[in-house]
mmCIF file of C-alpha atoms and ligand atoms in Angstrom:
data_model
loop_
_atom_site.group_PDB
_atom_site.id
_atom_site.type_symbol
_atom_site.label_atom_id
_atom_site.label_comp_id
_atom_site.label_asym_id
_atom_site.label_seq_id
_atom_site.Cartn_x
_atom_site.Cartn_y
_atom_site.Cartn_z
ATOM 1 C CA MET U 1 -107.786 53.440 -30.927
ATOM 2 C CA LYS U 2 -104.894 53.201 -28.635
ATOM 3 C CA ILE U 3 -103.102 56.884 -28.218
ATOM 4 C CA LEU U 4 -99.918 57.225 -26.327
ATOM 5 C CA LEU U 5 -100.288 61.017 -25.298
ATOM 6 C CA THR U 6 -96.715 62.717 -24.456
ATOM 7 C CA GLY U 7 -96.935 65.743 -22.066
ATOM 8 C CA ALA U 8 -100.692 64.638 -20.584
ATOM 9 C CA ALA U 9 -100.078 66.089 -17.192
ATOM 10 C CA GLY U 10 -99.012 69.321 -19.272
ATOM 11 C CA PHE U 11 -102.039 71.876 -19.643
ATOM 12 C CA ILE U 12 -102.584 71.537 -23.544
ATOM 13 C CA GLY U 13 -101.937 67.507 -22.573
ATOM 14 C CA MET U 14 -104.348 66.696 -19.739
ATOM 15 C CA THR U 15 -107.314 69.034 -22.153
ATOM 16 C CA THR U 16 -106.192 66.359 -25.234
ATOM 17 C CA ALA U 17 -106.471 63.749 -22.672
ATOM 18 C CA LEU U 18 -110.425 64.180 -21.709
ATOM 19 C CA ARG U 19 -111.691 65.003 -25.346
ATOM 20 C CA LEU U 20 -109.713 61.717 -26.380
ATOM 21 C CA LEU U 21 -111.134 59.523 -23.378
ATOM 22 C CA ALA U 22 -114.603 61.305 -24.308
ATOM 23 C CA ARG U 23 -115.150 59.625 -27.539
ATOM 24 C CA GLY U 24 -114.140 56.126 -26.204
ATOM 25 C CA ASP U 25 -110.765 56.144 -27.555
ATOM 26 C CA GLU U 26 -107.232 54.348 -25.468
ATOM 27 C CA VAL U 27 -105.140 56.714 -23.719
ATOM 28 C CA VAL U 28 -101.911 56.611 -22.322
ATOM 29 C CA GLY U 29 -100.525 59.913 -20.426
ATOM 30 C CA LEU U 30 -96.900 60.067 -20.572
ATOM 31 C CA ASP U 31 -95.246 62.402 -18.161
ATOM 32 C CA ASN U 32 -92.186 63.097 -16.294
ATOM 33 C CA LEU U 33 -94.268 65.622 -14.042
ATOM 34 C CA ASN U 34 -90.910 67.662 -13.857
ATOM 35 C CA ASP U 35 -90.856 71.054 -11.690
ATOM 36 C CA TYR U 36 -90.481 73.186 -14.326
ATOM 37 C CA TYR U 37 -94.035 75.178 -12.665
ATOM 38 C CA ASP U 38 -96.429 74.158 -9.834
ATOM 39 C CA VAL U 39 -95.613 70.583 -10.379
ATOM 40 C CA ARG U 40 -99.654 70.625 -7.918
ATOM 41 C CA LEU U 41 -100.885 71.721 -11.238
ATOM 42 C CA LYS U 42 -99.617 68.873 -13.062
ATOM 43 C CA LEU U 43 -101.130 66.379 -10.052
ATOM 44 C CA ASP U 44 -104.189 67.649 -10.393
ATOM 45 C CA ARG U 45 -104.381 67.469 -13.878
ATOM 46 C CA LEU U 46 -103.767 64.163 -13.495
ATOM 47 C CA ALA U 47 -106.763 63.945 -11.240
ATOM 48 C CA ARG U 48 -108.705 64.615 -13.003
ATOM 49 C CA LEU U 49 -107.579 61.682 -16.109
ATOM 50 C CA GLU U 50 -106.781 58.760 -13.578
ATOM 51 C CA PRO U 51 -110.925 58.284 -12.939
ATOM 52 C CA LEU U 52 -111.306 57.733 -16.442
ATOM 53 C CA PRO U 53 -111.957 55.130 -18.431
ATOM 54 C CA GLY U 54 -109.458 53.888 -20.796
ATOM 55 C CA PHE U 55 -106.790 56.386 -18.926
ATOM 56 C CA ARG U 56 -103.542 54.505 -17.764
ATOM 57 C CA PHE U 57 -100.707 56.996 -16.498
ATOM 58 C CA VAL U 58 -97.227 56.518 -17.120
ATOM 59 C CA LYS U 59 -94.278 59.090 -15.140
ATOM 60 C CA LEU U 60 -91.366 58.714 -17.264
ATOM 61 C CA ASP U 61 -88.527 60.801 -19.143
ATOM 62 C CA VAL U 62 -88.781 61.181 -23.377
ATOM 63 C CA ALA U 63 -85.015 61.692 -22.519
ATOM 64 C CA ASP U 64 -84.609 58.043 -21.349
ATOM 65 C CA ARG U 65 -83.832 55.869 -24.211
ATOM 66 C CA ALA U 66 -84.324 52.875 -22.207
ATOM 67 C CA GLY U 67 -87.345 53.426 -21.152
ATOM 68 C CA MET U 68 -88.523 54.878 -23.298
ATOM 69 C CA GLU U 69 -87.395 51.933 -26.278
ATOM 70 C CA ALA U 70 -88.809 49.571 -23.077
ATOM 71 C CA LEU U 71 -92.364 50.994 -23.056
ATOM 72 C CA PHE U 72 -92.761 50.632 -27.600
ATOM 73 C CA ALA U 73 -91.725 47.669 -27.071
ATOM 74 C CA ALA U 74 -94.600 46.847 -24.669
ATOM 75 C CA GLU U 75 -97.337 48.217 -26.115
ATOM 76 C CA ARG U 76 -98.489 48.278 -29.811
ATOM 77 C CA PHE U 77 -99.989 52.436 -30.163
ATOM 78 C CA ASP U 78 -101.952 53.276 -33.253
ATOM 79 C CA ARG U 79 -101.013 56.921 -33.177
ATOM 80 C CA VAL U 80 -99.097 59.140 -30.789
ATOM 81 C CA ILE U 81 -99.438 61.784 -29.584
ATOM 82 C CA HIS U 82 -96.128 64.248 -28.817
ATOM 83 C CA LEU U 83 -96.522 67.374 -26.389
ATOM 84 C CA ALA U 84 -93.647 66.665 -23.271
ATOM 85 C CA ALA U 85 -91.098 68.965 -23.994
ATOM 86 C CA GLN U 86 -89.623 71.561 -21.945
ATOM 87 C CA ALA U 87 -91.344 75.192 -22.746
ATOM 88 C CA GLY U 88 -91.147 79.019 -22.345
ATOM 89 C CA VAL U 89 -89.449 81.027 -24.335
ATOM 90 C CA ARG U 90 -87.050 82.604 -21.642
ATOM 91 C CA TYR U 91 -86.683 79.460 -19.505
ATOM 92 C CA SER U 92 -84.376 78.604 -22.580
ATOM 93 C CA LEU U 93 -81.182 81.463 -22.057
ATOM 94 C CA GLN U 94 -81.358 80.391 -18.533
ATOM 95 C CA ASN U 95 -81.525 76.084 -19.394
ATOM 96 C CA PRO U 96 -80.608 75.042 -22.393
ATOM 97 C CA HIS U 97 -79.660 71.964 -21.468
ATOM 98 C CA ALA U 98 -83.209 71.027 -20.282
ATOM 99 C CA TYR U 99 -84.358 71.690 -23.841
ATOM 100 C CA ILE U 100 -81.438 69.469 -25.244
ATOM 101 C CA ASP U 101 -82.921 66.698 -23.247
ATOM 102 C CA SER U 102 -85.881 66.607 -23.760
ATOM 103 C CA ASN U 103 -86.668 68.284 -27.055
ATOM 104 C CA VAL U 104 -83.870 66.812 -29.121
ATOM 105 C CA VAL U 105 -83.297 63.626 -27.233
ATOM 106 C CA GLY U 106 -86.574 63.287 -26.018
ATOM 107 C CA PHE U 107 -88.463 63.605 -29.607
ATOM 108 C CA MET U 108 -85.033 61.509 -30.845
ATOM 109 C CA ASN U 109 -86.564 58.708 -28.467
ATOM 110 C CA ILE U 110 -90.259 59.280 -29.442
ATOM 111 C CA LEU U 111 -89.369 58.797 -33.677
ATOM 112 C CA GLU U 112 -87.424 55.983 -32.814
ATOM 113 C CA GLY U 113 -90.402 54.434 -30.992
ATOM 114 C CA CYS U 114 -92.926 55.291 -34.411
ATOM 115 C CA ARG U 115 -91.075 53.285 -36.731
ATOM 116 C CA HIS U 116 -89.871 50.321 -34.790
ATOM 117 C CA THR U 117 -92.996 49.404 -34.335
ATOM 118 C CA GLN U 118 -95.902 50.913 -37.132
ATOM 119 C CA VAL U 119 -97.199 53.875 -35.891
ATOM 120 C CA GLN U 120 -99.574 55.019 -38.182
ATOM 121 C CA GLN U 121 -99.502 58.323 -37.422
ATOM 122 C CA LEU U 122 -97.429 60.454 -35.517
ATOM 123 C CA VAL U 123 -98.626 64.634 -34.642
ATOM 124 C CA TYR U 124 -96.106 66.446 -32.310
ATOM 125 C CA ALA U 125 -96.117 70.445 -31.205
ATOM 126 C CA SER U 126 -94.467 72.824 -32.948
ATOM 127 C CA SER U 127 -94.425 76.002 -32.101
ATOM 128 C CA SER U 128 -95.321 79.435 -33.828
ATOM 129 C CA SER U 129 -91.469 80.605 -32.503
ATOM 130 C CA VAL U 130 -89.831 79.429 -35.488
ATOM 131 C CA TYR U 131 -91.034 82.125 -37.405
ATOM 132 C CA GLY U 132 -88.415 83.642 -35.440
ATOM 133 C CA GLY U 133 -87.944 87.590 -36.142
ATOM 134 C CA ASN U 134 -89.819 87.394 -40.088
ATOM 135 C CA THR U 135 -92.095 89.567 -40.229
ATOM 136 C CA LYS U 136 -94.165 88.826 -42.680
ATOM 137 C CA MET U 137 -97.217 88.929 -42.049
ATOM 138 C CA PRO U 138 -99.265 86.329 -41.266
ATOM 139 C CA PHE U 139 -97.157 84.037 -41.314
ATOM 140 C CA SER U 140 -98.040 80.850 -43.331
ATOM 141 C CA GLU U 141 -96.308 77.488 -43.479
ATOM 142 C CA HIS U 142 -94.032 78.546 -46.135
ATOM 143 C CA ASP U 143 -92.127 81.047 -45.439
ATOM 144 C CA SER U 144 -88.433 80.509 -44.407
ATOM 145 C CA VAL U 145 -87.563 79.768 -41.229
ATOM 146 C CA ASP U 146 -84.460 79.254 -41.014
ATOM 147 C CA HIS U 147 -83.487 81.949 -37.837
ATOM 148 C CA PRO U 148 -84.822 81.066 -35.219
ATOM 149 C CA VAL U 149 -83.610 83.507 -31.708
ATOM 150 C CA SER U 150 -84.115 80.930 -29.012
ATOM 151 C CA LEU U 151 -82.844 78.011 -28.236
ATOM 152 C CA TYR U 152 -86.531 77.163 -27.422
ATOM 153 C CA ALA U 153 -87.299 77.829 -31.312
ATOM 154 C CA ALA U 154 -84.368 76.061 -32.077
ATOM 155 C CA THR U 155 -85.256 72.958 -31.300
ATOM 156 C CA LYS U 156 -89.060 72.845 -32.626
ATOM 157 C CA LYS U 157 -87.591 74.038 -36.033
ATOM 158 C CA ALA U 158 -85.409 70.328 -34.595
ATOM 159 C CA ASN U 159 -88.243 68.579 -34.391
ATOM 160 C CA GLU U 160 -89.719 69.457 -37.450
ATOM 161 C CA LEU U 161 -85.811 68.828 -40.316
ATOM 162 C CA MET U 162 -86.311 65.561 -37.201
ATOM 163 C CA ALA U 163 -90.085 64.410 -38.545
ATOM 164 C CA HIS U 164 -88.988 65.271 -42.088
ATOM 165 C CA THR U 165 -86.137 62.904 -42.439
ATOM 166 C CA TYR U 166 -88.268 60.500 -40.577
ATOM 167 C CA SER U 167 -91.221 60.430 -43.197
ATOM 168 C CA HIS U 168 -88.888 60.411 -45.940
ATOM 169 C CA LEU U 169 -86.369 56.967 -45.111
ATOM 170 C CA TYR U 170 -89.383 55.269 -42.874
ATOM 171 C CA GLY U 171 -92.285 55.898 -44.338
ATOM 172 C CA LEU U 172 -93.330 56.933 -40.998
ATOM 173 C CA PRO U 173 -96.374 59.694 -41.310
ATOM 174 C CA THR U 174 -95.597 63.164 -39.001
ATOM 175 C CA THR U 175 -97.387 65.962 -38.188
ATOM 176 C CA GLY U 176 -95.936 69.022 -36.684
ATOM 177 C CA LEU U 177 -98.868 72.324 -35.186
ATOM 178 C CA ARG U 178 -96.992 75.126 -35.584
ATOM 179 C CA PHE U 179 -99.034 75.985 -31.657
ATOM 180 C CA PHE U 180 -99.604 80.634 -31.788
ATOM 181 C CA THR U 181 -99.562 81.297 -27.482
ATOM 182 C CA VAL U 182 -102.515 78.355 -26.296
ATOM 183 C CA TYR U 183 -104.403 80.080 -23.315
ATOM 184 C CA GLY U 184 -107.921 78.164 -21.210
ATOM 185 C CA PRO U 185 -107.978 77.421 -18.333
ATOM 186 C CA TRP U 186 -105.538 74.614 -16.528
ATOM 187 C CA GLY U 187 -102.837 76.861 -18.464
ATOM 188 C CA ARG U 188 -99.608 77.670 -17.572
ATOM 189 C CA PRO U 189 -98.540 79.198 -14.539
ATOM 190 C CA ASP U 190 -95.374 81.078 -16.184
ATOM 191 C CA MET U 191 -97.315 82.077 -19.030
ATOM 192 C CA ALA U 192 -98.593 86.443 -19.545
ATOM 193 C CA LEU U 193 -102.306 85.210 -19.165
ATOM 194 C CA PHE U 194 -101.199 83.200 -15.783
ATOM 195 C CA LEU U 195 -99.297 86.412 -14.735
ATOM 196 C CA PHE U 196 -100.641 88.790 -14.737
ATOM 197 C CA THR U 197 -104.305 86.928 -13.941
ATOM 198 C CA LYS U 198 -102.581 86.472 -10.423
ATOM 199 C CA ALA U 199 -100.951 89.790 -10.055
ATOM 200 C CA ILE U 200 -103.993 91.936 -10.565
ATOM 201 C CA LEU U 201 -105.392 89.494 -8.338
ATOM 202 C CA GLU U 202 -102.707 90.081 -5.321
ATOM 203 C CA GLY U 203 -102.265 93.731 -6.233
ATOM 204 C CA ARG U 204 -98.925 94.377 -7.351
ATOM 205 C CA ALA U 205 -98.123 95.749 -10.895
ATOM 206 C CA ILE U 206 -97.081 92.818 -14.516
ATOM 207 C CA ASP U 207 -94.364 93.546 -16.271
ATOM 208 C CA VAL U 208 -95.654 94.850 -19.905
ATOM 209 C CA PHE U 209 -92.994 94.271 -22.761
ATOM 210 C CA ASN U 210 -91.564 95.730 -25.602
ATOM 211 C CA HIS U 211 -94.306 98.739 -23.795
ATOM 212 C CA GLY U 212 -97.439 96.982 -24.334
ATOM 213 C CA ARG U 213 -97.494 96.988 -28.384
ATOM 214 C CA MET U 214 -95.923 93.414 -28.427
ATOM 215 C CA LYS U 215 -99.214 91.415 -30.638
ATOM 216 C CA ARG U 216 -99.711 87.797 -30.170
ATOM 217 C CA ASP U 217 -101.909 85.714 -32.266
ATOM 218 C CA PHE U 218 -103.949 83.810 -28.722
ATOM 219 C CA THR U 219 -105.346 80.312 -29.393
ATOM 220 C CA TYR U 220 -108.176 78.832 -26.817
ATOM 221 C CA VAL U 221 -106.920 75.818 -26.070
ATOM 222 C CA ASP U 222 -110.011 74.075 -26.942
ATOM 223 C CA ASP U 223 -109.379 75.949 -30.609
ATOM 224 C CA ILE U 224 -105.618 73.864 -30.852
ATOM 225 C CA VAL U 225 -107.768 70.194 -29.172
ATOM 226 C CA GLU U 226 -109.748 70.403 -31.714
ATOM 227 C CA GLY U 227 -107.245 70.973 -34.376
ATOM 228 C CA VAL U 228 -104.336 67.825 -32.531
ATOM 229 C CA ILE U 229 -107.347 65.764 -32.878
ATOM 230 C CA ARG U 230 -108.818 66.296 -36.743
ATOM 231 C CA VAL U 231 -105.052 65.554 -37.566
ATOM 232 C CA LEU U 232 -104.851 62.699 -35.548
ATOM 233 C CA ASP U 233 -107.576 61.306 -37.510
ATOM 234 C CA ARG U 234 -106.751 62.144 -41.157
ATOM 235 C CA THR U 235 -104.924 59.164 -42.456
ATOM 236 C CA ALA U 236 -101.773 60.475 -43.029
ATOM 237 C CA GLU U 237 -101.432 60.259 -46.406
ATOM 238 C CA PRO U 238 -98.939 61.941 -48.485
ATOM 239 C CA ASP U 239 -99.584 65.133 -49.754
ATOM 240 C CA PRO U 240 -98.953 66.441 -53.146
ATOM 241 C CA ALA U 241 -99.244 70.131 -52.192
ATOM 242 C CA TYR U 242 -97.712 69.844 -49.961
ATOM 243 C CA VAL U 243 -94.255 71.666 -50.184
ATOM 244 C CA ALA U 244 -91.264 72.361 -48.067
ATOM 245 C CA ASP U 245 -89.608 74.906 -47.047
ATOM 246 C CA ALA U 246 -87.173 74.239 -49.482
ATOM 247 C CA PRO U 247 -89.030 72.577 -52.514
ATOM 248 C CA ASP U 248 -88.405 69.868 -53.917
ATOM 249 C CA PRO U 249 -89.680 67.149 -55.710
ATOM 250 C CA GLY U 250 -88.276 64.453 -53.121
ATOM 251 C CA THR U 251 -90.483 65.762 -49.867
ATOM 252 C CA SER U 252 -94.238 65.907 -52.402
ATOM 253 C CA ASN U 253 -94.824 62.300 -51.976
ATOM 254 C CA VAL U 254 -93.741 62.406 -48.017
ATOM 255 C CA PRO U 255 -96.072 62.222 -45.607
ATOM 256 C CA TYR U 256 -94.896 64.495 -43.677
ATOM 257 C CA ARG U 257 -97.148 68.134 -42.496
ATOM 258 C CA VAL U 258 -96.838 70.923 -40.254
ATOM 259 C CA PHE U 259 -99.417 73.021 -40.379
ATOM 260 C CA ASN U 260 -100.015 76.720 -37.918
ATOM 261 C CA ILE U 261 -102.470 75.974 -35.248
ATOM 262 C CA GLY U 262 -103.737 79.908 -34.525
ATOM 263 C CA ASN U 263 -106.704 82.171 -33.529
ATOM 264 C CA HIS U 264 -105.689 84.066 -37.128
ATOM 265 C CA GLN U 265 -106.507 87.188 -35.315
ATOM 266 C CA PRO U 266 -103.162 88.849 -33.338
ATOM 267 C CA VAL U 267 -103.670 91.133 -30.754
ATOM 268 C CA GLU U 268 -101.735 93.606 -28.871
ATOM 269 C CA LEU U 269 -100.621 92.875 -25.306
ATOM 270 C CA MET U 270 -102.151 96.619 -23.869
ATOM 271 C CA GLU U 271 -105.524 94.914 -25.153
ATOM 272 C CA PHE U 272 -105.470 91.112 -24.169
ATOM 273 C CA ILE U 273 -104.448 92.765 -21.384
ATOM 274 C CA GLY U 274 -107.775 95.391 -21.452
ATOM 275 C CA HIS U 275 -109.997 91.970 -21.332
ATOM 276 C CA ILE U 276 -108.314 90.514 -18.111
ATOM 277 C CA GLU U 277 -108.946 93.785 -16.457
ATOM 278 C CA ALA U 278 -112.303 93.473 -17.486
ATOM 279 C CA ALA U 279 -113.037 89.518 -16.209
ATOM 280 C CA LEU U 280 -111.643 90.923 -13.277
ATOM 281 C CA GLY U 281 -113.025 94.104 -12.963
ATOM 282 C CA ARG U 282 -109.592 95.179 -11.466
ATOM 283 C CA GLN U 283 -106.959 97.233 -12.576
ATOM 284 C CA ALA U 284 -103.596 96.491 -13.529
ATOM 285 C CA GLN U 285 -100.771 98.669 -12.452
ATOM 286 C CA LYS U 286 -98.614 98.086 -15.188
ATOM 287 C CA ASN U 287 -94.530 98.376 -15.986
ATOM 288 C CA LEU U 288 -93.707 99.118 -19.234
ATOM 289 C CA LEU U 289 -90.034 97.034 -20.331
ATOM 290 C CA PRO U 290 -88.609 96.636 -24.202
ATOM 291 C CA LEU U 291 -88.749 93.632 -25.670
ATOM 292 C CA GLN U 292 -86.942 90.912 -24.082
ATOM 293 C CA ASP U 293 -84.257 88.119 -25.863
ATOM 294 C CA GLY U 294 -85.332 85.499 -27.446
ATOM 295 C CA ASP U 295 -89.014 87.524 -27.869
ATOM 296 C CA VAL U 296 -90.340 88.228 -31.166
ATOM 297 C CA PRO U 297 -92.194 90.615 -31.411
ATOM 298 C CA ALA U 298 -95.863 90.028 -32.667
ATOM 299 C CA THR U 299 -97.076 86.219 -33.835
ATOM 300 C CA TYR U 300 -99.843 85.847 -36.706
ATOM 301 C CA ALA U 301 -101.372 82.717 -37.891
ATOM 302 C CA ASP U 302 -102.890 81.670 -41.223
ATOM 303 C CA VAL U 303 -104.386 78.513 -40.721
ATOM 304 C CA ASP U 304 -105.985 78.541 -44.961
ATOM 305 C CA ALA U 305 -103.579 75.135 -45.193
ATOM 306 C CA LEU U 306 -104.951 73.835 -42.005
ATOM 307 C CA SER U 307 -107.980 74.736 -42.210
ATOM 308 C CA ALA U 308 -108.400 73.187 -45.816
ATOM 309 C CA TRP U 309 -107.139 69.871 -45.099
ATOM 310 C CA THR U 310 -108.412 69.075 -41.773
ATOM 311 C CA GLY U 311 -112.087 72.085 -41.758
ATOM 312 C CA PHE U 312 -110.741 73.560 -38.860
ATOM 313 C CA VAL U 313 -111.700 76.923 -38.265
ATOM 314 C CA PRO U 314 -110.707 78.762 -34.230
ATOM 315 C CA ALA U 315 -114.163 79.140 -32.774
ATOM 316 C CA THR U 316 -113.013 80.761 -29.217
ATOM 317 C CA ASP U 317 -113.133 84.504 -28.850
ATOM 318 C CA LEU U 318 -110.505 86.229 -26.386
ATOM 319 C CA ARG U 319 -113.239 87.484 -24.674
ATOM 320 C CA THR U 320 -114.985 84.156 -23.898
ATOM 321 C CA GLY U 321 -111.672 82.393 -23.134
ATOM 322 C CA ILE U 322 -110.340 84.510 -21.031
ATOM 323 C CA GLY U 323 -113.313 84.452 -19.745
ATOM 324 C CA ARG U 324 -112.771 80.810 -18.843
ATOM 325 C CA PHE U 325 -109.568 81.041 -17.418
ATOM 326 C CA VAL U 326 -110.353 83.460 -15.117
ATOM 327 C CA ASP U 327 -113.500 81.624 -13.617
ATOM 328 C CA TRP U 328 -111.737 78.600 -13.553
ATOM 329 C CA TYR U 329 -108.601 80.577 -12.289
ATOM 330 C CA ARG U 330 -110.858 81.602 -9.235
ATOM 331 C CA GLY U 331 -112.038 78.941 -8.416
ATOM 332 C CA TYR U 332 -109.202 76.497 -7.968
ATOM 333 C CA TYR U 333 -107.794 78.731 -7.102
ATOM 334 C CA ARG U 334 -110.266 79.998 -4.715
ATOM 335 C CA VAL U 335 -109.117 84.436 -5.298
HETATM 336 P P1 NAD E 401 -96.515 72.565 -20.279
HETATM 337 O O1 NAD E 401 -95.442 72.108 -19.327
HETATM 338 O O2 NAD E 401 -97.795 72.553 -19.038
HETATM 339 O O3 NAD E 401 -96.994 70.405 -20.270
HETATM 340 C C1 NAD E 401 -95.798 69.666 -20.993
HETATM 341 C C2 NAD E 401 -96.297 68.509 -19.524
HETATM 342 O O4 NAD E 401 -94.748 67.340 -20.472
HETATM 343 C C3 NAD E 401 -96.136 68.373 -19.029
HETATM 344 O O5 NAD E 401 -96.607 68.388 -17.949
HETATM 345 C C4 NAD E 401 -94.177 68.332 -18.751
HETATM 346 O O6 NAD E 401 -94.179 67.106 -16.837
HETATM 347 C C5 NAD E 401 -94.009 67.050 -19.127
HETATM 348 N N1 NAD E 401 -92.819 66.995 -19.462
HETATM 349 C C6 NAD E 401 -91.554 68.020 -20.152
HETATM 350 N N2 NAD E 401 -90.214 67.363 -20.842
HETATM 351 C C7 NAD E 401 -90.787 66.357 -20.453
HETATM 352 C C8 NAD E 401 -89.409 64.980 -20.239
HETATM 353 N N3 NAD E 401 -88.201 65.572 -20.724
HETATM 354 N N4 NAD E 401 -90.093 63.809 -20.232
HETATM 355 C C9 NAD E 401 -92.389 63.024 -20.363
HETATM 356 N N5 NAD E 401 -92.580 64.808 -19.590
HETATM 357 C C10 NAD E 401 -91.974 65.521 -19.690
HETATM 358 O O7 NAD E 401 -96.800 72.553 -21.391
HETATM 359 P P2 NAD E 401 -98.234 73.039 -23.088
HETATM 360 O O8 NAD E 401 -98.485 73.990 -22.815
HETATM 361 O O9 NAD E 401 -99.488 72.131 -22.596
HETATM 362 O O10 NAD E 401 -97.272 72.633 -24.001
HETATM 363 C C11 NAD E 401 -97.534 71.765 -24.518
HETATM 364 C C12 NAD E 401 -96.613 71.289 -25.806
HETATM 365 O O11 NAD E 401 -97.294 72.016 -26.861
HETATM 366 C C13 NAD E 401 -94.867 71.128 -25.371
HETATM 367 O O12 NAD E 401 -94.439 70.700 -26.887
HETATM 368 C C14 NAD E 401 -95.038 73.317 -25.946
HETATM 369 O O13 NAD E 401 -93.864 72.557 -26.440
HETATM 370 C C15 NAD E 401 -95.700 73.614 -27.254
HETATM 371 N N6 NAD E 401 -96.257 74.612 -27.204
HETATM 372 C C16 NAD E 401 -97.105 75.698 -26.676
HETATM 373 C C17 NAD E 401 -97.387 75.973 -26.427
HETATM 374 C C18 NAD E 401 -98.167 76.907 -25.850
HETATM 375 O O14 NAD E 401 -98.334 78.937 -25.814
HETATM 376 N N7 NAD E 401 -99.076 76.647 -24.480
HETATM 377 C C19 NAD E 401 -96.362 77.472 -27.460
HETATM 378 C C20 NAD E 401 -96.880 76.550 -28.333
HETATM 379 C C21 NAD E 401 -96.029 75.180 -28.425
#
């Protein structure tokens, strides 16, 4: 298959590209290499992909309408995996426009490209953040997600709504995957595992929000990639069992799906930190702080729908996954 993979220099993008290339797919990896975090890390991820047969890199911003139209006019893709986005909840409080450009305008350009070139399936990253302050656990795809508490979450929910219209109007098969806190080697420098590991190794205190009572359904990156690929490989025929948020008979014959993809095992931040301390052999100094604006106290994925559809089962426990991250971090930064 020839696949357009956006966000290829990103954490999940690189890991996904490696899997696709290993099985012989042709991957056109797109990224704008922005400086939201250390560009060197993005370039080093790309450097792992560029020598591999079947990989080609395109430096482009998904919000660049003319550039995206030219790309889709020049090449035919069988399927598209769209992971490029402005990520991060806290950054969205300071830089709201970045989210509209990358996540809304960019998504629009992806939808249009897919529509005009009859792409067989669009798989895109949504997020557990769409559940907002929902307290019904575990989070199910049937829960109402109309009350996002950050602009980041709102743009991800907007993607699902936009995808629905394209599936409905043009028969474009779309599958949104709501990723739950992804971690693992080559992970993002703005996320807790990276920040905590770095601070502990440097002897600095770590900021522990919600006084450590925050719960997250941490999901290992290889499990996320496994789910993405299982979805990608399904032909996206209409799913008669799928009921959208507002049950409507008109939506049941549309090739539109949204699934949670998580570990189904939420863990308190204090326990998470304990695993990092054990892997590093060092104790953390903790600044206990209140819940931050835009953050939710807990996430917990019900993954039954994705399991039923693809046979997906998360396979990596937190201790193993954190150990792999710490090994990577120490090797990469030589600390
Ligand atoms: P990442 O920031 O490492 O990867 C995103 C990549 O997209 C980056 O390399 C960035 O340069 C690129 N990018 C951003 N805006 C772009 C634009 N306008 N045009 C082209 N490229 C652009 O993040 P990640 O953790 O790998 O996340 C991948 C996807 O998964 C994102 O859509 C993110 O919102 C979603 N997601 C991630 C998590 C998580 O825990 N990591 C959780 C939920 C959802």
